[in-house]
Amino acid sequence: MTTHTSLSEADEAAWTELVRNGISMSIFGLSDMVGKEVKAMEEIRPVKIPVHQAPDLLGGPEAITLAVYLQVVGAARGHMVLVFTPETAFDLIDLLLDQEPGTTKELGEMEISTMGEMGNIMGSFFLNTIADSTGLDLQPTPPAVMMDMAASVLDVALAEILLEADDIIVADTMFGTEDRLINGTFLILPSHDLVDVVLHKRTTS
Amino acid sequence: MNAAPATTTAEKAVIAGLGQVKTSTDPHEVLTCLGLGSCIGLTAYDPIAKVAGMCHIVLPEDPGRGGPPSPKFANVSVPHVLSEMEKLGATKRHIIVKLAGGAQMSSAPGMTSAFKIGEKNFEATKRVLAELGLRCTATETGGNRGRSLRLYVDSGKVLVSSVGSEPQEL
């Protein structure tokens, strides 16, 4: 079993920098997609927390969320989850589909596809940035779009992480535009192996 | 916005988080699992001794990678809650078990296998219950929606709630 109780300060700093760059690039990808400047609302700082506290990052276990979930596959495994309140997601869908605000009221095939595409873009930008820094082959799976309680949409990711360890290094990023139209959270949930592989590769490359 | 009404002021919610087991004999307490997706929420209740137990099961079986046994696994969690309830005065043959959760939250292409963990959790939990000789009288599992589960210690009443529907007694 791998744990990160011994992650050095230098490793933590290196991981933080990689994740920060990756998330910045994925937000850039989102800006490009929506045609508006989107910015991180706060400093991106990965933290280590007990796995069972992860749903609290999304407003609590029963908070209703719209989530786009992608797995990281390839050299190591991990999870990426893009999370919005349903209202924000519907606003975003209207923006992306060039519709009047308030048009989207539920998730149909087109809306799911639109949110999935956004997840694809953000996930790919993030992983490409990590790959560029490390040379590792990391790819996103096709996205799964879910609207339900926060804890329930994170279950599959957290179950896989709990198979290895009871804590997790999580990067929780709020982002939005000047008028806060796009206000979402991008969660990076790496397996401990992913952190190890990325840091090792970075040191040796 | 939340999926279900909170407990009343006289009641105290005791949350069984991911991989946790809770027991109680306090009639004011409501043992609670919030936002079960692929996880299984298990309620166990001895109506004579009024002893309640709850498991929040995340994974089917301990793969034996070392480390202490963890109640995040079905094959550890269920014997553990039984043992803890017996310490509080419960009798195994009186205990009534109910299960909720085990959903497949998505059937997205390429991830079907990962999302089938709910089904595996349910099967593993049923197998452990059978091995222990515990009675399961009701289940609300599968599908593709999240659920919250509440067990009222004073009465043994079990409520399951989902987004967009009224809480149902199990």
Coordinates of C-alpha atoms in Angstrom, one line a residue:
Chain A
M1 CA 0.0 0.0 0.0
T2 CA 1.3 3.4 -0.9
T3 CA 0.6 6.4 1.4
H4 CA 1.7 9.9 1.3
T5 CA 2.6 10.4 4.9
S6 CA 6.2 10.7 3.8
L7 CA 5.6 13.1 0.8
S8 CA 8.5 15.6 1.1
E9 CA 8.0 19.3 1.0
A10 CA 9.7 19.4 -2.4
D11 CA 7.4 16.7 -3.8
E12 CA 4.3 18.5 -2.5
A13 CA 5.6 21.7 -4.1
A14 CA 6.2 19.9 -7.4
W15 CA 2.7 18.3 -7.4
T16 CA 1.1 21.6 -6.5
E17 CA 2.9 23.3 -9.4
L18 CA 1.9 20.6 -11.9
V19 CA -1.7 20.6 -10.8
R20 CA -1.9 24.4 -10.8
N21 CA -0.5 24.5 -14.4
G22 CA -2.9 21.7 -15.5
I23 CA -6.0 23.3 -14.0
S24 CA -5.0 26.7 -15.4
M25 CA -4.7 25.2 -18.9
S26 CA -8.1 23.4 -18.5
I27 CA -9.7 26.7 -17.5
F28 CA -8.1 28.2 -20.6
G29 CA -9.7 25.4 -22.7
L30 CA -13.1 26.2 -21.1
S31 CA -12.6 29.9 -21.9
D32 CA -12.0 29.0 -25.5
M33 CA -15.1 26.8 -25.6
V34 CA -17.5 29.4 -24.2
G35 CA -15.9 32.4 -25.9
K36 CA -15.5 34.3 -22.6
E37 CA -12.6 34.8 -20.2
V38 CA -12.9 32.2 -17.4
K39 CA -10.6 32.5 -14.4
A40 CA -9.7 30.5 -11.3
M41 CA -11.5 32.3 -8.4
E42 CA -8.8 31.4 -5.9
E43 CA -5.4 30.0 -5.6
I44 CA -5.2 26.4 -6.6
R45 CA -3.7 24.5 -3.7
P46 CA -4.0 20.7 -3.5
V47 CA -4.6 19.5 0.1
K48 CA -4.6 16.1 1.7
I49 CA -7.9 15.2 3.4
P50 CA -9.6 12.0 4.6
V51 CA -11.5 10.4 1.7
H52 CA -14.8 10.6 3.5
Q53 CA -14.6 14.4 3.7
A54 CA -14.4 14.8 -0.1
P55 CA -18.2 15.3 -0.6
D56 CA -18.0 18.3 1.8
L57 CA -16.0 20.1 -1.0
L58 CA -19.1 20.0 -3.1
G59 CA -21.5 21.6 -0.5
G60 CA -22.1 18.4 1.6
P61 CA -23.1 14.8 0.8
E62 CA -26.8 15.6 -0.1
A63 CA -26.2 18.8 -2.1
I64 CA -27.7 18.3 -5.6
T65 CA -25.0 18.7 -8.2
L66 CA -24.5 18.2 -11.9
A67 CA -21.2 16.4 -12.3
V68 CA -19.1 15.4 -15.3
Y69 CA -16.9 12.5 -14.3
L70 CA -13.8 11.3 -16.2
Q71 CA -11.3 8.6 -15.2
V72 CA -7.6 9.0 -15.9
V73 CA -6.2 5.9 -17.6
G74 CA -2.8 5.0 -19.0
A75 CA 0.4 5.1 -17.0
A76 CA -1.6 5.5 -13.8
R77 CA -5.2 5.9 -12.6
G78 CA -7.1 8.9 -11.3
H79 CA -10.3 10.8 -11.5
M80 CA -11.5 14.2 -12.6
V81 CA -14.9 15.6 -11.7
L82 CA -16.3 18.9 -12.9
V83 CA -19.1 20.0 -10.7
F84 CA -21.8 22.7 -10.9
T85 CA -25.1 23.4 -9.2
P86 CA -27.9 22.4 -11.6
E87 CA -28.9 26.1 -12.1
T88 CA -25.3 27.1 -13.1
A89 CA -25.0 24.1 -15.4
F90 CA -28.3 25.0 -17.1
D91 CA -27.0 28.6 -17.6
L92 CA -23.8 27.3 -19.0
I93 CA -25.6 25.0 -21.4
D94 CA -27.7 28.0 -22.7
L95 CA -24.5 29.9 -23.2
L96 CA -22.8 27.0 -25.1
L97 CA -25.8 26.3 -27.2
D98 CA -26.4 30.0 -27.9
Q99 CA -29.8 29.9 -26.3
E100 CA -31.7 32.6 -24.3
P101 CA -30.8 32.3 -20.6
G102 CA -33.4 30.2 -18.8
T103 CA -34.1 28.0 -21.8
T104 CA -32.6 24.8 -20.3
K105 CA -34.7 23.4 -17.5
E106 CA -33.7 19.7 -17.6
L107 CA -31.0 17.3 -18.8
G108 CA -31.8 15.8 -22.2
E109 CA -29.5 14.1 -24.7
M110 CA -28.2 17.4 -26.2
E111 CA -27.5 18.9 -22.7
I112 CA -25.7 15.8 -21.5
S113 CA -23.6 15.7 -24.6
T114 CA -22.8 19.5 -24.2
M115 CA -21.7 19.0 -20.6
G116 CA -19.7 15.9 -21.6
E117 CA -17.9 17.8 -24.2
M118 CA -16.9 20.4 -21.7
G119 CA -15.6 17.7 -19.4
N120 CA -13.6 16.3 -22.3
I121 CA -12.0 19.6 -23.1
M122 CA -11.1 20.4 -19.5
G123 CA -9.9 16.9 -18.8
S124 CA -7.8 16.7 -21.9
F125 CA -6.2 20.1 -21.3
F126 CA -5.3 19.1 -17.8
L127 CA -3.8 15.7 -18.8
N128 CA -2.0 17.1 -21.7
T129 CA -0.3 19.6 -19.4
I130 CA 0.8 16.8 -17.1
A131 CA 1.9 14.7 -20.0
D132 CA 4.0 17.6 -21.5
S133 CA 5.8 18.0 -18.2
T134 CA 6.4 14.3 -17.6
G135 CA 6.2 12.4 -20.9
L136 CA 3.7 10.1 -19.3
D137 CA 0.8 8.6 -21.4
L138 CA -2.3 9.7 -19.5
Q139 CA -5.7 9.8 -21.1
P140 CA -9.3 10.6 -20.1
T141 CA -12.1 8.1 -20.5
P142 CA -15.3 9.3 -22.2
P143 CA -17.2 11.4 -19.7
A144 CA -20.1 10.3 -17.5
V145 CA -22.7 13.1 -16.8
M146 CA -24.7 12.7 -13.6
M147 CA -27.2 14.9 -11.7
D148 CA -27.7 13.7 -8.2
M149 CA -26.5 14.0 -4.6
A150 CA -22.8 15.1 -4.3
A151 CA -21.7 12.0 -2.3
S152 CA -23.4 9.6 -4.7
V153 CA -21.8 11.0 -7.8
L154 CA -18.3 10.8 -6.2
D155 CA -18.9 7.2 -4.9
V156 CA -17.1 5.3 -7.7
A157 CA -14.1 7.6 -7.6
L158 CA -13.8 7.5 -3.9
A159 CA -14.3 3.7 -3.7
E160 CA -11.3 3.1 -6.0
I161 CA -9.2 5.5 -3.9
L162 CA -10.3 3.9 -0.7
L163 CA -9.1 0.5 -2.0
E164 CA -5.5 1.9 -1.6
A165 CA -5.6 4.5 1.2
D166 CA -7.8 6.4 3.6
D167 CA -6.7 9.9 2.5
I168 CA -6.5 11.7 -0.7
I169 CA -4.6 14.7 -2.2
V170 CA -7.4 16.7 -3.7
A171 CA -7.3 19.9 -5.8
D172 CA -10.6 21.8 -5.5
T173 CA -10.8 24.8 -7.8
M174 CA -13.6 27.3 -8.1
F175 CA -13.7 29.2 -11.4
G176 CA -15.9 31.8 -13.0
T177 CA -16.2 34.8 -15.2
E178 CA -16.3 38.4 -14.1
D179 CA -20.1 38.2 -13.7
R180 CA -19.8 34.8 -12.1
L181 CA -22.0 33.2 -14.8
I182 CA -19.8 30.1 -14.8
N183 CA -19.1 29.2 -11.3
G184 CA -18.1 25.6 -10.9
T185 CA -15.6 23.3 -9.2
F186 CA -13.0 21.2 -10.9
L187 CA -11.9 18.3 -8.6
I188 CA -8.7 16.4 -9.3
L189 CA -8.7 13.1 -7.4
P190 CA -5.5 11.2 -8.2
S191 CA -4.8 7.7 -7.0
H192 CA -1.7 7.6 -4.9
D193 CA 0.0 5.7 -7.7
L194 CA -0.7 8.6 -10.0
V195 CA 1.0 11.1 -7.7
D196 CA 4.0 8.7 -7.3
V197 CA 4.4 8.0 -11.0
V198 CA 4.1 11.7 -12.0
L199 CA 6.6 12.9 -9.3
H200 CA 9.0 10.1 -10.1
K201 CA 8.9 10.7 -13.8
R202 CA 9.3 14.5 -13.3
T203 CA 12.4 13.9 -11.1
T204 CA 14.0 11.5 -13.6
S205 CA 13.1 13.2 -16.9
Chain B
M1 CA -30.5 22.6 -2.0
N2 CA -30.7 19.2 -0.3
A3 CA -32.4 15.9 -1.2
A4 CA -34.2 15.2 2.0
P5 CA -35.6 16.9 5.1
A6 CA -33.3 17.2 8.0
T7 CA -34.1 15.5 11.3
T8 CA -36.3 17.5 13.8
T9 CA -34.8 19.5 16.6
A10 CA -35.4 16.6 19.1
E11 CA -33.6 14.2 16.9
K12 CA -29.9 14.0 16.5
A13 CA -28.4 12.7 13.2
V14 CA -25.4 10.4 13.6
I15 CA -23.7 10.2 10.3
A16 CA -22.1 7.0 9.1
G17 CA -19.6 8.4 6.6
L18 CA -17.8 6.4 3.9
G19 CA -16.6 3.2 5.4
Q20 CA -17.9 3.9 8.9
V21 CA -20.0 1.8 11.3
K22 CA -22.3 3.5 13.9
T23 CA -24.3 1.9 16.7
S24 CA -26.7 3.5 19.2
T25 CA -29.3 2.9 21.9
D26 CA -30.1 6.6 22.3
P27 CA -33.8 7.0 21.3
H28 CA -33.2 10.6 20.1
E29 CA -30.6 9.5 17.6
V30 CA -31.1 8.8 13.9
L31 CA -28.3 6.8 12.2
T32 CA -27.8 8.2 8.8
C33 CA -26.0 7.5 5.5
L34 CA -26.1 10.5 3.1
G35 CA -25.8 10.3 -0.6
L36 CA -25.3 6.6 -1.2
G37 CA -24.3 5.9 -4.9
S38 CA -22.6 2.6 -5.4
C39 CA -22.1 2.3 -1.7
I40 CA -24.4 0.1 0.4
G41 CA -26.1 1.5 3.5
L42 CA -27.0 -1.3 5.9
T43 CA -29.4 -0.8 8.8
A44 CA -29.6 -3.4 11.6
Y45 CA -32.1 -3.2 14.4
D46 CA -33.0 -5.3 17.4
P47 CA -36.6 -4.2 18.2
I48 CA -36.6 -5.9 21.6
A49 CA -33.4 -4.4 23.0
K50 CA -33.8 -1.3 20.8
V51 CA -30.2 -1.4 19.6
A52 CA -29.5 0.1 16.2
G53 CA -26.5 -0.3 13.9
M54 CA -25.6 1.1 10.5
C55 CA -22.8 0.4 8.0
H56 CA -21.7 2.5 5.1
I57 CA -20.1 -0.1 2.9
V58 CA -17.8 1.2 0.1
L59 CA -16.2 -2.0 -1.3
P60 CA -17.1 -5.7 -1.5
E61 CA -14.1 -7.5 -0.1
D62 CA -10.8 -6.7 1.5
P63 CA -8.2 -7.8 -1.2
G64 CA -5.8 -8.6 1.5
R65 CA -3.1 -6.0 0.8
G66 CA -2.2 -5.8 4.5
G67 CA -3.1 -3.3 7.1
P68 CA -5.8 -3.6 9.8
P69 CA -9.3 -4.8 8.8
S70 CA -11.3 -1.8 7.7
P71 CA -15.1 -1.5 7.8
K72 CA -15.1 0.0 4.3
F73 CA -15.3 -3.6 3.1
A74 CA -18.6 -5.6 3.4
N75 CA -16.8 -8.6 4.8
V76 CA -15.4 -6.6 7.7
S77 CA -18.2 -4.0 8.2
V78 CA -21.1 -6.5 8.7
P79 CA -19.4 -8.7 11.3
H80 CA -18.2 -5.5 13.0
V81 CA -21.6 -3.9 13.4
L82 CA -23.0 -7.2 14.7
S83 CA -20.3 -7.5 17.3
E84 CA -20.8 -3.9 18.4
M85 CA -24.6 -4.3 18.6
E86 CA -24.2 -7.5 20.7
K87 CA -22.0 -5.5 23.1
L88 CA -24.9 -3.1 23.5
G89 CA -27.3 -5.9 24.3
A90 CA -28.6 -6.9 20.9
T91 CA -29.4 -10.6 20.2
K92 CA -28.4 -11.8 16.8
R93 CA -31.7 -13.7 16.1
H94 CA -33.7 -10.6 16.8
I95 CA -31.8 -8.4 14.4
I96 CA -33.6 -7.1 11.3
V97 CA -31.4 -5.9 8.4
K98 CA -32.4 -3.6 5.6
L99 CA -30.2 -2.5 2.6
A100 CA -30.2 0.5 0.3
G101 CA -27.8 1.9 -2.3
G102 CA -25.7 -0.2 -4.7
A103 CA -26.7 2.0 -7.7
Q104 CA -25.0 2.1 -11.0
M105 CA -24.8 5.9 -11.3
S106 CA -23.8 6.0 -14.9
S107 CA -23.7 3.7 -17.9
A108 CA -21.3 5.9 -19.9
P109 CA -19.3 4.0 -22.5
G110 CA -15.9 2.8 -21.4
M111 CA -16.9 3.0 -17.7
T112 CA -19.6 0.4 -17.3
S113 CA -17.3 -1.9 -15.5
A114 CA -16.2 0.7 -12.9
F115 CA -19.8 1.7 -12.3
K116 CA -20.8 -1.9 -11.6
I117 CA -19.2 -1.7 -8.2
G118 CA -22.7 -1.1 -6.7
E119 CA -23.9 -4.5 -7.9
K120 CA -20.8 -6.1 -6.5
N121 CA -21.2 -4.4 -3.2
F122 CA -24.8 -5.6 -2.9
E123 CA -23.9 -9.2 -3.8
A124 CA -21.0 -9.2 -1.3
T125 CA -23.2 -7.8 1.4
K126 CA -25.9 -10.4 0.9
R127 CA -23.3 -13.2 0.9
V128 CA -21.9 -11.9 4.3
L129 CA -25.4 -11.6 5.8
A130 CA -26.1 -15.2 4.8
E131 CA -22.8 -16.4 6.2
L132 CA -23.6 -14.7 9.5
G133 CA -27.2 -15.9 9.5
L134 CA -28.7 -12.4 9.6
R135 CA -32.2 -11.7 8.3
C136 CA -32.5 -9.1 5.5
T137 CA -36.2 -8.1 5.3
A138 CA -36.1 -5.2 2.8
T139 CA -33.9 -3.8 0.1
E140 CA -34.0 -0.7 -2.1
T141 CA -31.0 -1.1 -4.3
G142 CA -29.7 -0.8 -7.9
G143 CA -31.0 1.7 -10.4
N144 CA -29.1 4.8 -11.2
R145 CA -29.9 7.3 -8.5
G146 CA -28.4 8.3 -5.2
R147 CA -30.1 7.6 -1.9
S148 CA -30.0 8.7 1.7
L149 CA -30.9 6.2 4.5
R150 CA -32.1 7.0 8.0
L151 CA -32.7 4.6 10.9
Y152 CA -34.7 5.9 13.9
V153 CA -33.3 4.3 17.0
D154 CA -36.5 4.7 19.1
S155 CA -38.7 2.9 16.6
G156 CA -36.5 1.0 14.1
K157 CA -38.2 2.9 11.3
V158 CA -36.1 3.1 8.2
L159 CA -36.5 5.9 5.6
V160 CA -34.9 6.1 2.1
S161 CA -34.9 9.3 0.2
S162 CA -33.8 10.2 -3.3
V163 CA -33.6 13.5 -5.3
G164 CA -37.0 14.5 -6.5
S165 CA -39.1 12.0 -4.5
E166 CA -40.6 11.8 -1.0
P167 CA -38.8 9.7 1.6
Q168 CA -40.2 6.2 1.6
E169 CA -40.4 3.8 4.5
L170 CA -38.3 0.6 3.9

